[in-house]
Coordinates of C-alpha atoms in Angstrom, one line a residue:
X1 CA 110.4 116.5 114.2
X2 CA 113.3 116.6 111.6
X3 CA 113.9 119.4 109.0
X4 CA 112.2 117.2 106.4
X5 CA 109.0 115.9 107.9
X6 CA 107.7 112.4 107.5
X7 CA 104.5 111.7 105.6
X8 CA 101.9 109.0 104.9
X9 CA 99.3 108.4 102.2
X10 CA 95.9 106.9 102.1
X11 CA 94.3 105.9 98.8
X12 CA 90.6 104.9 98.3
X13 CA 89.7 102.5 95.5
X14 CA 86.6 101.4 93.7
X15 CA 85.6 97.7 93.3
X16 CA 83.7 96.9 90.1
X17 CA 82.4 93.9 88.2
X18 CA 85.2 92.8 85.7
X19 CA 82.7 92.6 82.8
X20 CA 80.1 95.4 83.3
X21 CA 82.2 97.8 85.3
X22 CA 79.3 98.2 87.8
X23 CA 80.3 98.8 91.4
X24 CA 80.2 95.6 93.5
X25 CA 79.6 95.2 97.2
X26 CA 82.7 93.1 97.9
X27 CA 84.8 95.2 100.3
X28 CA 84.8 92.7 103.1
X29 CA 85.8 89.8 100.8
X30 CA 88.7 91.9 99.3
X31 CA 89.8 93.0 102.8
X32 CA 89.9 89.4 104.1
X33 CA 92.1 88.3 101.1
X34 CA 94.4 91.3 101.5
X35 CA 94.8 90.5 105.2
X36 CA 96.3 87.1 104.2
X37 CA 99.0 89.1 102.5
X38 CA 99.6 91.4 105.5
X39 CA 97.7 94.4 104.1
X40 CA 95.1 95.9 106.3
X41 CA 92.3 97.6 104.4
X42 CA 89.9 100.2 105.8
X43 CA 86.2 99.6 104.9
X44 CA 84.6 102.8 103.5
X45 CA 81.1 104.1 103.8
X46 CA 79.9 102.2 100.7
X47 CA 80.7 98.5 100.3
X48 CA 82.2 98.9 96.8
X49 CA 85.2 100.8 98.3
X50 CA 88.4 100.0 100.1
X51 CA 91.2 102.2 101.5
X52 CA 94.9 101.5 101.8
X53 CA 97.4 103.3 104.1
X54 CA 101.1 103.4 103.9
X55 CA 103.4 103.4 106.9
X56 CA 105.2 106.5 108.1
X57 CA 107.7 107.4 105.4
X58 CA 110.8 109.5 105.1
X59 CA 111.3 109.6 101.3
X60 CA 109.2 109.6 98.1
X61 CA 111.2 106.6 96.9
X62 CA 109.9 104.6 99.9
X63 CA 106.4 106.0 99.2
X64 CA 106.6 104.8 95.6
X65 CA 107.6 101.3 96.7
X66 CA 104.8 101.0 99.3
X67 CA 102.1 102.4 96.9
X68 CA 103.1 100.0 94.1
X69 CA 103.0 97.0 96.5
X70 CA 99.6 98.1 98.1
X71 CA 97.9 98.5 94.7
X72 CA 99.2 95.2 93.4
X73 CA 98.2 93.3 96.5
X74 CA 94.7 94.8 96.6
X75 CA 94.2 94.4 92.9
X76 CA 95.1 90.7 93.2
X77 CA 92.8 90.4 96.2
X78 CA 90.0 92.0 94.2
X79 CA 90.6 89.6 91.3
X80 CA 90.4 86.6 93.7
X81 CA 87.1 87.9 95.1
X82 CA 85.6 88.4 91.6
X83 CA 86.1 92.1 91.3
X84 CA 88.4 94.6 89.5
X85 CA 90.2 97.4 91.4
X86 CA 90.1 100.9 89.9
X87 CA 91.9 104.0 91.0
X88 CA 89.2 106.5 89.9
X89 CA 87.4 109.3 91.7
X90 CA 83.9 108.0 90.8
X91 CA 82.4 105.0 89.0
X92 CA 82.5 105.4 85.3
X93 CA 79.4 103.2 84.8
X94 CA 75.8 103.5 85.9
X95 CA 75.5 101.8 89.4
X96 CA 72.4 100.0 90.5
X97 CA 73.0 101.4 94.0
X98 CA 75.7 102.1 96.5
X99 CA 74.9 99.8 99.5
X100 CA 76.2 101.1 102.8
X101 CA 78.9 99.0 104.6
X102 CA 77.1 97.2 107.4
X103 CA 78.5 98.7 110.5
X104 CA 76.5 100.6 113.2
X105 CA 78.2 103.9 112.5
X106 CA 77.9 103.7 108.7
X107 CA 74.2 102.6 108.9
X108 CA 73.5 105.6 111.1
X109 CA 75.2 107.9 108.7
X110 CA 73.1 106.4 105.9
X111 CA 69.9 107.0 107.8
X112 CA 70.8 110.5 108.8
X113 CA 72.1 111.8 105.4
X114 CA 69.9 109.9 103.0
X115 CA 70.9 110.1 99.3
X116 CA 74.1 112.1 100.1
X117 CA 75.4 108.9 101.8
X118 CA 73.8 106.5 99.4
X119 CA 75.1 108.2 96.2
X120 CA 78.7 107.7 97.1
X121 CA 81.4 105.5 95.5
X122 CA 83.6 108.6 96.0
X123 CA 87.4 107.9 96.1
X124 CA 90.0 110.4 97.3
X125 CA 93.6 110.5 98.4
X126 CA 94.8 111.8 101.8
X127 CA 98.3 112.9 102.5
X128 CA 99.5 113.3 106.1
X129 CA 102.6 115.4 106.8
X130 CA 104.3 115.7 110.2
X131 CA 103.9 119.0 112.0
X132 CA 105.0 120.2 115.5
X133 CA 101.5 120.3 116.9
X134 CA 97.8 120.8 116.2
X135 CA 98.1 124.6 116.2
X136 CA 100.8 124.3 113.6
X137 CA 98.4 122.2 111.5
X138 CA 95.8 125.0 111.7
X139 CA 98.4 127.6 110.6
X140 CA 99.3 125.4 107.7
X141 CA 95.6 125.0 106.8
X142 CA 95.1 128.7 106.7
X143 CA 98.0 129.3 104.5
X144 CA 97.4 126.3 102.2
X145 CA 93.8 127.4 101.2
X146 CA 94.9 129.4 98.1
X147 CA 96.7 126.5 96.7
X148 CA 94.0 123.9 97.2
X149 CA 92.2 124.5 93.8
X150 CA 95.6 124.0 92.0
X151 CA 96.2 120.7 93.8
X152 CA 92.6 119.6 93.0
X153 CA 93.1 120.3 89.2
X154 CA 96.4 118.4 89.2
X155 CA 94.8 115.2 90.6
X156 CA 91.4 115.4 88.9
X157 CA 90.4 111.9 88.0
X158 CA 86.6 111.7 87.7
X159 CA 85.5 113.1 84.3
X160 CA 83.3 110.1 83.3
X161 CA 80.4 109.2 85.6
X162 CA 77.3 107.1 85.0
X163 CA 78.2 106.4 81.4
X164 CA 78.6 110.0 80.5
X165 CA 81.1 112.8 80.3
X166 CA 80.3 115.1 83.2
X167 CA 81.8 118.2 81.7
X168 CA 84.1 118.4 84.7
X169 CA 87.6 117.0 85.3
X170 CA 86.7 116.3 89.0
X171 CA 83.0 115.6 89.3
X172 CA 84.0 113.9 92.6
X173 CA 84.7 117.2 94.2
X174 CA 81.4 118.6 93.1
X175 CA 79.5 115.7 94.6
X176 CA 81.6 115.7 97.7
X177 CA 80.8 119.3 98.4
X178 CA 77.2 118.3 99.3
X179 CA 78.4 117.1 102.7
X180 CA 78.0 119.9 105.3
X181 CA 81.6 119.7 106.5
X182 CA 83.4 119.2 103.1
X183 CA 85.3 121.4 100.8
X184 CA 87.9 124.1 101.7
X185 CA 88.3 124.6 105.4
X186 CA 87.3 127.9 107.0
X187 CA 90.1 130.1 108.4
X188 CA 90.6 129.2 112.1
X189 CA 92.5 131.2 114.7
X190 CA 93.8 128.2 116.6
X191 CA 93.3 124.5 117.3
X192 CA 90.9 125.5 120.0
X193 CA 88.9 127.5 117.5
X194 CA 88.8 124.5 115.2
X195 CA 87.6 122.2 118.0
X196 CA 84.9 124.7 119.0
X197 CA 83.6 124.7 115.4
X198 CA 83.6 120.9 115.3
X199 CA 81.8 120.7 118.6
X200 CA 79.1 123.0 117.3
X201 CA 78.6 120.9 114.3
X202 CA 78.3 117.8 116.4
X203 CA 76.0 119.3 119.1
X204 CA 73.6 120.7 116.4
X205 CA 73.6 117.3 114.7
X206 CA 74.9 118.7 111.5
X207 CA 77.4 115.9 111.6
X208 CA 77.3 112.7 113.6
X209 CA 80.8 112.8 115.1
X210 CA 84.2 114.4 114.6
X211 CA 85.1 111.6 112.1
X212 CA 82.8 113.5 109.7
X213 CA 85.0 116.5 109.5
X214 CA 85.7 116.2 105.8
X215 CA 87.3 119.6 105.1
X216 CA 90.1 119.4 102.5
X217 CA 92.7 120.2 105.2
X218 CA 92.4 119.3 108.8
X219 CA 94.6 118.4 111.8
X220 CA 94.7 114.7 112.3
X221 CA 92.7 113.4 115.2
X222 CA 95.2 110.6 115.9
X223 CA 98.7 111.7 114.7
X224 CA 100.9 114.8 114.9
X225 CA 100.1 115.6 111.3
X226 CA 98.2 117.9 109.0
X227 CA 96.0 115.9 106.6
X228 CA 95.4 117.2 103.1
X229 CA 92.3 115.6 101.5
X230 CA 91.6 117.7 98.4
X231 CA 92.5 115.2 95.7
X232 CA 90.7 112.7 93.7
X233 CA 92.5 109.4 94.1
X234 CA 95.2 109.8 91.4
X235 CA 95.1 107.6 88.4
X236 CA 98.7 106.3 88.8
X237 CA 101.2 105.7 91.6
X238 CA 103.5 108.3 90.0
X239 CA 100.7 111.0 90.2
X240 CA 100.1 110.1 93.9
X241 CA 103.8 110.4 94.6
X242 CA 103.8 113.8 92.8
X243 CA 100.8 115.0 94.9
X244 CA 102.4 113.8 98.2
X245 CA 105.7 115.5 97.4
X246 CA 104.0 118.8 96.5
X247 CA 101.9 118.6 99.7
X248 CA 105.0 118.1 101.9
X249 CA 106.8 120.9 100.1
X250 CA 103.8 123.2 100.7
X251 CA 103.7 122.3 104.4
X252 CA 107.5 122.9 104.8
X253 CA 107.2 126.2 103.0
X254 CA 104.2 127.5 104.8
X255 CA 105.6 126.7 108.2
X256 CA 108.7 128.6 107.2
X257 CA 106.6 131.6 106.1
X258 CA 104.8 131.4 109.5
X259 CA 108.2 131.5 111.3
X260 CA 109.2 134.6 109.3
X261 CA 106.0 136.3 110.1
X262 CA 104.8 136.6 106.5
X263 CA 101.1 137.6 106.3
X264 CA 98.4 135.2 105.3
X265 CA 96.8 135.9 101.9
X266 CA 93.3 137.4 102.4
X267 CA 90.8 135.1 100.7
X268 CA 87.1 135.8 100.5
X269 CA 84.9 132.6 100.6
X270 CA 83.2 133.4 97.2
X271 CA 86.6 133.8 95.5
X272 CA 87.9 130.5 96.8
X273 CA 84.6 128.8 95.8
X274 CA 85.0 130.2 92.3
X275 CA 88.5 128.9 92.0
X276 CA 87.4 125.5 93.3
X277 CA 84.7 125.3 90.7
X278 CA 87.0 126.3 87.9
X279 CA 89.6 123.8 88.9
X280 CA 87.0 121.0 89.2
X281 CA 85.5 121.9 85.8
X282 CA 88.7 122.5 83.7
X283 CA 91.3 120.5 85.5
X284 CA 94.8 121.0 84.0
X285 CA 93.5 121.7 80.5
X286 CA 92.1 125.2 81.0
X287 CA 92.4 128.3 83.0
X288 CA 92.3 128.5 86.8
X289 CA 91.9 131.5 89.1
X290 CA 95.0 133.3 90.2
X291 CA 94.0 133.9 93.8
X292 CA 96.6 136.5 94.5
X293 CA 95.6 138.8 91.6
X294 CA 92.0 137.6 91.0
X295 CA 92.6 137.0 87.3
X296 CA 92.3 134.0 85.0
X297 CA 95.6 132.1 84.3
X298 CA 96.4 128.8 82.7
X299 CA 96.3 126.0 85.3
X300 CA 99.6 124.7 84.1
X301 CA 101.1 128.1 84.8
X302 CA 99.6 128.1 88.3
X303 CA 101.0 124.6 88.9
X304 CA 104.5 125.7 87.8
X305 CA 104.1 128.7 90.0
X306 CA 103.4 126.5 92.9
X307 CA 106.4 124.3 92.2
X308 CA 108.7 127.4 92.1
X309 CA 107.1 128.8 95.3
X310 CA 108.0 125.6 97.2
X311 CA 111.2 124.9 95.3
X312 CA 113.6 125.4 98.3
X313 CA 111.5 122.8 100.3
X314 CA 111.5 120.4 97.4
X315 CA 115.2 120.7 97.0
X316 CA 115.7 120.1 100.7
X317 CA 113.6 116.9 100.5
X318 CA 115.3 115.8 97.3
X319 CA 112.1 115.9 95.4
X320 CA 112.5 118.8 93.0
X321 CA 113.6 116.8 90.0
X322 CA 110.9 114.2 90.6
X323 CA 108.2 116.9 90.7
X324 CA 109.4 118.8 87.6
X325 CA 109.8 115.6 85.6
X326 CA 106.4 114.1 86.5
X327 CA 104.7 117.5 86.0
X328 CA 106.2 117.7 82.5
X329 CA 104.9 114.2 81.8
X330 CA 101.4 115.0 82.9
X331 CA 101.4 118.2 80.9
X332 CA 102.3 116.2 77.8
X333 CA 100.2 113.0 78.4
X334 CA 97.5 114.2 80.7
X335 CA 96.3 113.3 84.1
X336 CA 93.5 110.8 85.0
X337 CA 90.7 113.1 83.9
X338 CA 92.3 113.8 80.5
X339 CA 93.0 110.2 79.8
X340 CA 89.5 109.1 80.8
X341 CA 88.0 111.7 78.5
X342 CA 90.4 110.7 75.7
X343 CA 89.3 107.1 76.0
X344 CA 85.6 108.0 76.1
X345 CA 85.9 110.2 73.0
X346 CA 87.3 107.5 70.8
X347 CA 84.0 105.6 70.5
X348 CA 81.8 106.7 73.5
X349 CA 82.2 103.2 74.8
X350 CA 82.5 102.8 78.5
X351 CA 84.6 99.7 78.1
X352 CA 87.4 101.9 76.7
X353 CA 87.3 104.0 79.8
X354 CA 87.3 101.0 82.1
X355 CA 90.3 99.5 80.3
X356 CA 92.2 102.8 80.5
X357 CA 91.5 103.2 84.3
X358 CA 92.4 99.6 85.0
X359 CA 95.7 99.9 83.2
X360 CA 96.7 103.1 84.9
X361 CA 95.8 101.8 88.3
X362 CA 98.7 99.3 88.1
X363 CA 101.0 101.4 85.9
X364 CA 104.5 101.1 87.1
X365 CA 106.3 104.4 87.6

């Protein structure tokens, strides 16, 4: 492992009808067309979704290039299959249903979890950052928990759902929390402690298998990485790059704090839950919860505090200017949730929201 760890990003996308905006069950068709252009897509639980994955990347400039290409190829493949690709946390329109992707595993999850599984269409973004080992991933997870609400607010992109303003910047995170192994991870003493918890969930049939560990931070099952899953899929490539750069900066900073023996911030579950809800409701527009002092604070202030906290790591990776520039742009223009709501408020016409989301999906940074 080098001083600046490698990273990789997965983005989930929604497939909708170009005219009505209703989710369409075309993930296999889109994946087949993308494969012709050397892009392998992951089929998600519901058949109106696809997922892209970058390669292992050293720099955010490489990340930007890959994300732009992936979004363009998949959008083109969706168009050829009769669909439109949207980078959005939830469907803005009222879906007829969310059919389960026809695989043995997904069908079993659909039968076991009922409406939790069938009311999906939920699209997130996952950032993998290289760490020395799985125990290091757990130590990062414990130390990252206080910053998760701030990262959620930054990436909020699901304000409009089922032809209505939800009153929340990230309604995705509210729906996602219904899964028994979703949301902020517990504090674990070690990778063995994590594995024991997962084994208990599997043996008691709370979850089907370890692939259903949906906590917002987890050690990767397949790679020497920590995976951060708290985000709505960001509206734009630039916002995904910002999120990934911040996550890597956090991981680098927290590993360094661990090496120096700095204490982990005590964090009661009800306090973290409150901060999550406030971040999901208000996004970047309102106050968040300062988890060090247990007081309200403007979310943009908390975001700037996070950037300064990890500034040495961002400077080491060469990402500090990128992060501050993009954060200033978002503060002025809004993130995905702000732009969705702005489009909705013009005429309360879902077509305006769909046009806004489609445009930002392919917006060039």
